[in-house]
Coordinates of N, CA, C and O in Angstrom, one line a residue:
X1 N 22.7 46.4 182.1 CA 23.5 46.4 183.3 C 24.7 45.5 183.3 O 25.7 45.7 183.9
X2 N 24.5 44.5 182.6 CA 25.6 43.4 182.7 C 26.5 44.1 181.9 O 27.7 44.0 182.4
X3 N 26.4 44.8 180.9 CA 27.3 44.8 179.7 C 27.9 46.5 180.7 O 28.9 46.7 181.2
X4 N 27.5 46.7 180.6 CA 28.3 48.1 181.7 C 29.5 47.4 183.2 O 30.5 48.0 183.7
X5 N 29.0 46.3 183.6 CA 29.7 45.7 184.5 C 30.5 44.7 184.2 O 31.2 44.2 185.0
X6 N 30.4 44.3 182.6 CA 31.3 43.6 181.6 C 32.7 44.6 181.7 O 33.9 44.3 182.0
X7 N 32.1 45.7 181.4 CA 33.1 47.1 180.7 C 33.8 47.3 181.5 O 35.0 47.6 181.3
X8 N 33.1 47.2 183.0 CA 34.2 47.8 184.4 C 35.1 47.1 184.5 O 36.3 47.6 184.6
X9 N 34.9 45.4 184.4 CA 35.8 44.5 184.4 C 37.0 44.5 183.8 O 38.0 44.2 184.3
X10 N 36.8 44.8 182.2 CA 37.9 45.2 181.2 C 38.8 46.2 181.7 O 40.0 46.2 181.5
X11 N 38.0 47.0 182.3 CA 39.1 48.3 182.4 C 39.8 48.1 183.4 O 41.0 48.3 183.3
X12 N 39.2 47.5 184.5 CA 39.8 46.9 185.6 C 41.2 46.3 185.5 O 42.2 46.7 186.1
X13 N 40.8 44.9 184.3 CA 41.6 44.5 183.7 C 43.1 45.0 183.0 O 44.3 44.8 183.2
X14 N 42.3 45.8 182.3 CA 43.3 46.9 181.5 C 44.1 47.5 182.4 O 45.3 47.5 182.1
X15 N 43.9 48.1 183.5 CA 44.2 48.8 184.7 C 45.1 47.6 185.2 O 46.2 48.0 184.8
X16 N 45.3 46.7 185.7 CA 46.3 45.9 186.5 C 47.4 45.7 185.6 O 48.6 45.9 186.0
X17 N 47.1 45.2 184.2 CA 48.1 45.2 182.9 C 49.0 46.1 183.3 O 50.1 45.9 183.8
X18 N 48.1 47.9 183.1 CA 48.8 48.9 183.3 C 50.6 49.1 183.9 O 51.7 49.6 183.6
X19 N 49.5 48.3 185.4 CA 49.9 49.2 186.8 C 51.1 47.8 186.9 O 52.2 48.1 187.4
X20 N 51.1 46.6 186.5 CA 52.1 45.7 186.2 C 53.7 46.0 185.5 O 54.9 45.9 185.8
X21 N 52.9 46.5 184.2 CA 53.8 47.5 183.5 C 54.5 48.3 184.0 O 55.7 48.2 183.7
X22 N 54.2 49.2 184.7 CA 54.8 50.2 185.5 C 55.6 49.3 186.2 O 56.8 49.4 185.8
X23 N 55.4 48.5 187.0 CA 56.0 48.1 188.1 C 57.4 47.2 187.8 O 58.4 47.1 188.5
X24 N 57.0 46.7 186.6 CA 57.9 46.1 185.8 C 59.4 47.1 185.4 O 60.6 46.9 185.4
X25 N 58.4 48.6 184.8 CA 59.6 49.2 184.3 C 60.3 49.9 185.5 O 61.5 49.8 185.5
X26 N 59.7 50.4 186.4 CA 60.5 51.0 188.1 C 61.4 50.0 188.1 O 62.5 50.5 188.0
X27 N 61.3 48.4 188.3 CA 61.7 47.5 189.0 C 63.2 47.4 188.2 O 64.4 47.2 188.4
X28 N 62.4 47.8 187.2 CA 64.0 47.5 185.6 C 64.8 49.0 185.9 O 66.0 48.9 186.2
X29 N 64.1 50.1 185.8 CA 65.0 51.4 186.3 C 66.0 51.2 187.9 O 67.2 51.3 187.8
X30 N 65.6 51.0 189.0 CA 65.8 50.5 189.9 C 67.0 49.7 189.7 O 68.1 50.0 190.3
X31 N 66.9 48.9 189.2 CA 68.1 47.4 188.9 C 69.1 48.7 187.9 O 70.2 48.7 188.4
X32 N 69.0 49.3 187.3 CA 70.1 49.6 186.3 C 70.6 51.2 187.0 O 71.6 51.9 186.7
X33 N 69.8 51.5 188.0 CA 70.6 52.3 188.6 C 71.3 52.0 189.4 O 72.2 52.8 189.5
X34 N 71.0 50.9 190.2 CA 72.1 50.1 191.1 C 73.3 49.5 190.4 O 74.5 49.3 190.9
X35 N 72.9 49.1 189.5 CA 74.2 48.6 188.4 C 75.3 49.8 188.3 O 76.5 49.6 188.4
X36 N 74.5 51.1 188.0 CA 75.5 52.3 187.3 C 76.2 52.5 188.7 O 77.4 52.3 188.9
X37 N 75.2 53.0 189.7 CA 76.3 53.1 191.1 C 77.5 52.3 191.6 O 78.5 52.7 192.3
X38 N 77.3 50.6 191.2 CA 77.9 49.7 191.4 C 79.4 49.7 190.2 O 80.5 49.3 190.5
X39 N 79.0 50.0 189.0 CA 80.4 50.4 188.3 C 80.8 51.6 188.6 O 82.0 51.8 188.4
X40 N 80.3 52.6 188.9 CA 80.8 54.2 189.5 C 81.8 54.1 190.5 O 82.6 55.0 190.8
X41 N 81.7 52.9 191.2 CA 82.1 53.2 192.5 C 84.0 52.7 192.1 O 85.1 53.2 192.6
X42 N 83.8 51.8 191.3 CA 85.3 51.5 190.7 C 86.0 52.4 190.2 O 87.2 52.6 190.3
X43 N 85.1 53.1 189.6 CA 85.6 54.6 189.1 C 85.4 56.0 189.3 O 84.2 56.4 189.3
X44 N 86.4 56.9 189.5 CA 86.2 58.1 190.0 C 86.9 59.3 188.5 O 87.9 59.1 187.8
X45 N 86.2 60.0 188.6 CA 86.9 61.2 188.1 C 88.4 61.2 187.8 O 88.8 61.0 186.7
X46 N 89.3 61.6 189.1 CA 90.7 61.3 189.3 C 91.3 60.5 188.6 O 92.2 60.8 187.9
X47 N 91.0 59.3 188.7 CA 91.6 58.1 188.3 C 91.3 57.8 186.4 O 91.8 57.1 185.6
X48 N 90.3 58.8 186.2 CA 90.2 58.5 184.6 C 91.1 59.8 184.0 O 91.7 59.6 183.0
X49 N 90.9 61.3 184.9 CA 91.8 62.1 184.4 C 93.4 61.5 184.4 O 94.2 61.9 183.7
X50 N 93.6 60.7 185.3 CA 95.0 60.0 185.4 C 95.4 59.4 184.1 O 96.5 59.6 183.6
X51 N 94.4 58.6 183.5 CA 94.5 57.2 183.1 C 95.0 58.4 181.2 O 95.7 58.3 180.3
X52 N 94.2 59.2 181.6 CA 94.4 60.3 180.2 C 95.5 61.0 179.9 O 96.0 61.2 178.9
X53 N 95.9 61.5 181.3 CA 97.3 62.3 181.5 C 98.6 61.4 180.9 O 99.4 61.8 180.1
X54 N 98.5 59.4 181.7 CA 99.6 58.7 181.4 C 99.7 58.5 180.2 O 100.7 58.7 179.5
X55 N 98.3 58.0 179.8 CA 98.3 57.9 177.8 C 99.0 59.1 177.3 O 99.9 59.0 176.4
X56 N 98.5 60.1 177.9 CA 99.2 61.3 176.6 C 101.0 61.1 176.5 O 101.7 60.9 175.6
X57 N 101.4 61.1 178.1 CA 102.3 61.0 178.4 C 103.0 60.0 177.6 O 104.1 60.4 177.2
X58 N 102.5 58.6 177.4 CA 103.2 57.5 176.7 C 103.4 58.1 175.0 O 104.3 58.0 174.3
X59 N 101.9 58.7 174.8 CA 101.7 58.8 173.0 C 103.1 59.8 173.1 O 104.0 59.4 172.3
X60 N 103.5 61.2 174.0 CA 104.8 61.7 173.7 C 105.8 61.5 173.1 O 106.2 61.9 172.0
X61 N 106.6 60.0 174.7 CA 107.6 59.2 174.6 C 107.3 58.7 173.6 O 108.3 58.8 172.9
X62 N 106.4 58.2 173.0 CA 106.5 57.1 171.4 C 106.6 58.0 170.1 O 106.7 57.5 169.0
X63 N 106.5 59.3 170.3 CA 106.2 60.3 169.1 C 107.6 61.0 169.1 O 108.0 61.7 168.2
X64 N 108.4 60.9 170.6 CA 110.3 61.7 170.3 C 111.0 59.9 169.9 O 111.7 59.8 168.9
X65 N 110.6 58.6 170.7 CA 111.3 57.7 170.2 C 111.4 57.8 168.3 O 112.4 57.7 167.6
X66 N 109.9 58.0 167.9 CA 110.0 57.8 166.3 C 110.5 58.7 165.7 O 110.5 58.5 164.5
X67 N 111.0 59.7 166.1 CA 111.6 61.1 165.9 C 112.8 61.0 165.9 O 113.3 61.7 165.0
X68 N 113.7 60.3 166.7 CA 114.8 60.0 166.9 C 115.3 59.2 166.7 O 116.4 59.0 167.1
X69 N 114.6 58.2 165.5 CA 114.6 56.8 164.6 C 114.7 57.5 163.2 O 115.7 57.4 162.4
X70 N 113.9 58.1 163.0 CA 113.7 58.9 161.3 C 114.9 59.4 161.4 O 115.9 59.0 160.7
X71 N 115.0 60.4 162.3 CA 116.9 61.4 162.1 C 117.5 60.4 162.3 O 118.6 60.8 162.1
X72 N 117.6 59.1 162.6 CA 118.8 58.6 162.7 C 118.9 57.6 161.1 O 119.9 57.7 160.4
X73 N 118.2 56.9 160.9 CA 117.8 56.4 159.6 C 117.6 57.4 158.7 O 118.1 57.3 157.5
X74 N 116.7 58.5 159.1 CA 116.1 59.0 157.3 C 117.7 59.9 156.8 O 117.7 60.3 155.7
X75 N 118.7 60.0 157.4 CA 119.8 60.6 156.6 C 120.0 59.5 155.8 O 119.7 59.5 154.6
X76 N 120.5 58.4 156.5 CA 121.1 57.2 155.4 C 120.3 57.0 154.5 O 120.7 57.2 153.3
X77 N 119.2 56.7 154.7 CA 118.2 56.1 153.4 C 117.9 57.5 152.4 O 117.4 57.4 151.3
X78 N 118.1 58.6 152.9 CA 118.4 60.0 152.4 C 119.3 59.9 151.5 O 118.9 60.2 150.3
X79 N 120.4 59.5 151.6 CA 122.1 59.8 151.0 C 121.7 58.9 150.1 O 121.8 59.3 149.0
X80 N 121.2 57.4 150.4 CA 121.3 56.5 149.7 C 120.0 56.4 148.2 O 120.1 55.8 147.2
X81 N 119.0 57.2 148.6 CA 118.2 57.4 147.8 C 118.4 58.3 146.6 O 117.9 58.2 145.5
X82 N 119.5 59.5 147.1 CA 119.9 60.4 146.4 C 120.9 60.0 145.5 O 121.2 60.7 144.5
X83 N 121.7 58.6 146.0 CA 122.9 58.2 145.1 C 122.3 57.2 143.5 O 122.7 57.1 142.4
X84 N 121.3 56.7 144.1 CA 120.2 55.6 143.3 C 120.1 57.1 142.0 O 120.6 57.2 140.8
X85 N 119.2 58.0 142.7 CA 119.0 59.2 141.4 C 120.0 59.7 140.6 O 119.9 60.2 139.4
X86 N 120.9 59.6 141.2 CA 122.2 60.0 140.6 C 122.9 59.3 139.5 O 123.6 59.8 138.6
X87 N 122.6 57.9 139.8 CA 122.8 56.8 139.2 C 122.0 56.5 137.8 O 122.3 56.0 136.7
X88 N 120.7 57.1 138.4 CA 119.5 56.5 137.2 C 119.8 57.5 136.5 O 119.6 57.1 135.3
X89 N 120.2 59.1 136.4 CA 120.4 60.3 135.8 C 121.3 59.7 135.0 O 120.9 60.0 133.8
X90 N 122.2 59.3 134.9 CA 123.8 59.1 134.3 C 123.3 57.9 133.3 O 123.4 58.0 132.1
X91 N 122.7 56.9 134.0 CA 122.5 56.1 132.7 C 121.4 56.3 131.9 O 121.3 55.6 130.9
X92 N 120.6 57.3 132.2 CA 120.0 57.7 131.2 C 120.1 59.0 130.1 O 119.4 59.3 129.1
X93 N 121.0 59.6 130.6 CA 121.8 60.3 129.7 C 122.5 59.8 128.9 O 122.7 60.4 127.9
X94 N 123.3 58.3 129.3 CA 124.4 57.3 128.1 C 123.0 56.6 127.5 O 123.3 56.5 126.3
X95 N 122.2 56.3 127.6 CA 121.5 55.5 126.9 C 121.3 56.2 125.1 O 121.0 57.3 124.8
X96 N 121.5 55.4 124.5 CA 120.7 56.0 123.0 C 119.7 56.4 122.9 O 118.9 56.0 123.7
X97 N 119.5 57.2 122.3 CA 118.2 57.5 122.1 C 117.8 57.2 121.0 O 118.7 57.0 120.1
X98 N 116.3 57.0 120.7 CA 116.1 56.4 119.0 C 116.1 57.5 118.1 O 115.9 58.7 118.5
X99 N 116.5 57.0 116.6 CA 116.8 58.2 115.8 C 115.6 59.1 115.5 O 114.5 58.5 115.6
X100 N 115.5 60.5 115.1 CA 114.3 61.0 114.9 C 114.1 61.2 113.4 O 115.0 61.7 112.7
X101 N 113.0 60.7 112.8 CA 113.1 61.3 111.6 C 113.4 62.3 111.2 O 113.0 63.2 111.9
X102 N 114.5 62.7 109.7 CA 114.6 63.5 109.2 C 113.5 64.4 108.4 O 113.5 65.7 108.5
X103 N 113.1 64.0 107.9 CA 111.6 63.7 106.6 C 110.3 64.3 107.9 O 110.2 63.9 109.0
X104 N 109.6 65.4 107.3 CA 108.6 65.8 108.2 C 107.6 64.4 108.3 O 107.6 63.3 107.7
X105 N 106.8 64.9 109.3 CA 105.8 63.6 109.6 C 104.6 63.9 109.1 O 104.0 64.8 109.6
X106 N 104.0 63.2 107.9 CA 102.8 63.5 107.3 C 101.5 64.4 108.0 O 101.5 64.1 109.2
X107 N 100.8 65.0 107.8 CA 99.6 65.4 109.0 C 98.1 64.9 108.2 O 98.0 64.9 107.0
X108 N 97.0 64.6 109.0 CA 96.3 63.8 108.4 C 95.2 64.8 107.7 O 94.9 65.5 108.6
X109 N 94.7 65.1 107.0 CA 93.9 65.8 106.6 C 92.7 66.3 107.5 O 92.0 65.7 108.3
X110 N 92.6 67.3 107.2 CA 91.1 67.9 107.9 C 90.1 68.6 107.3 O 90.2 69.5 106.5
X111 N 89.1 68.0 107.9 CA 87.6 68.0 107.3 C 87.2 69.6 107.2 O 87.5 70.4 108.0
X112 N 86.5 69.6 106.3 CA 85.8 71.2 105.5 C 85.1 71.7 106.4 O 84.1 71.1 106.8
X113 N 85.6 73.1 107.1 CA 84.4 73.7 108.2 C 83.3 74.0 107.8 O 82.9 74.6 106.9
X114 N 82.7 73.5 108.6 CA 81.1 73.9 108.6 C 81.0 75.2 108.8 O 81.8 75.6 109.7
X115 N 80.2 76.1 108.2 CA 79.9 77.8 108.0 C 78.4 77.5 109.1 O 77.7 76.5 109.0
X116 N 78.2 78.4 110.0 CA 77.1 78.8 111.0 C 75.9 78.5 110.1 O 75.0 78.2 110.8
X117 N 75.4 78.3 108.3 CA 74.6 78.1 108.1 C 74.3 76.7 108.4 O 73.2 76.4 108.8
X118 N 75.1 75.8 108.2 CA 75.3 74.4 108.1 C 75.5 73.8 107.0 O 75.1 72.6 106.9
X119 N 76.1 74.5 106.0 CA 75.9 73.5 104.7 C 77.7 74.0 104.5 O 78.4 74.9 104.9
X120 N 77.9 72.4 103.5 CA 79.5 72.2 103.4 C 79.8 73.4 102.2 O 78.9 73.9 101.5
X121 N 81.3 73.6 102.2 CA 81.7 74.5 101.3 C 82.4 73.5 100.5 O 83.0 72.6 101.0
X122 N 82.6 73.7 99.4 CA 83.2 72.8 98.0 C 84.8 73.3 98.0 O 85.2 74.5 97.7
X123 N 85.9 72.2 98.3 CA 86.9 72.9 97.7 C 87.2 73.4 96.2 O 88.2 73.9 95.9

């Protein structure tokens, strides 16, 4: 009889842990939903579709300003890159070139084919 009213007690036990737990996690759910309502309320819909409209709007203006930088610069550095090549062409057409041998160029010997049987053939 004791050890059965040992057992009730445990469970008992076990049971308030439980029901603690719970109350702990409500209390924590509870708190973080008041939190989310409390930053919601700074923010609406409208004002973030806004905040996305002006960005695009800016990335535009910054994407015709850079547009209108390259055409104005990339001709010069265009012209100027093209006169550089022009430059490097010319002197490397005057440069010497080294003489080429007249005399063929030796070739180095090559080794005796092996026949599908595998054995060498004798010159």
């Amino acid at each position: 009889q004791i050890d059965g009213l040992l057992m009730q007690v445990e469970e008992q036990l076990l049971a308030l842990d439980q029901a603690k737990a719970q109350r702990d996690v409500l209390a924590a759910l509870k708190q973080g939903a008041e939190g989310m309502k409390e930053i919601q309320r700074g923010v609406s819909l409208d004002s973030v579709q806004g905040l996305l409209e002006a960005n695009e709007e800016m990335q535009a203006d910054q994407e015709a300003v850079n547009a209108a930088l390259a055409e104005a610069f990339g001709a010069e550095v265009e012209g100027d890159l093209e006169d550089e090549l022009d430059l490097l062409e010319r002197e490397l057409a005057e440069a010497e070139m080294p003489a080429v041998p007249a005399a063929p160029v030796p070739q180095p010997e090559r080794p005796a084919a092996v026949p599908p049987g595998g054995k060498h053939q004798q010159p």
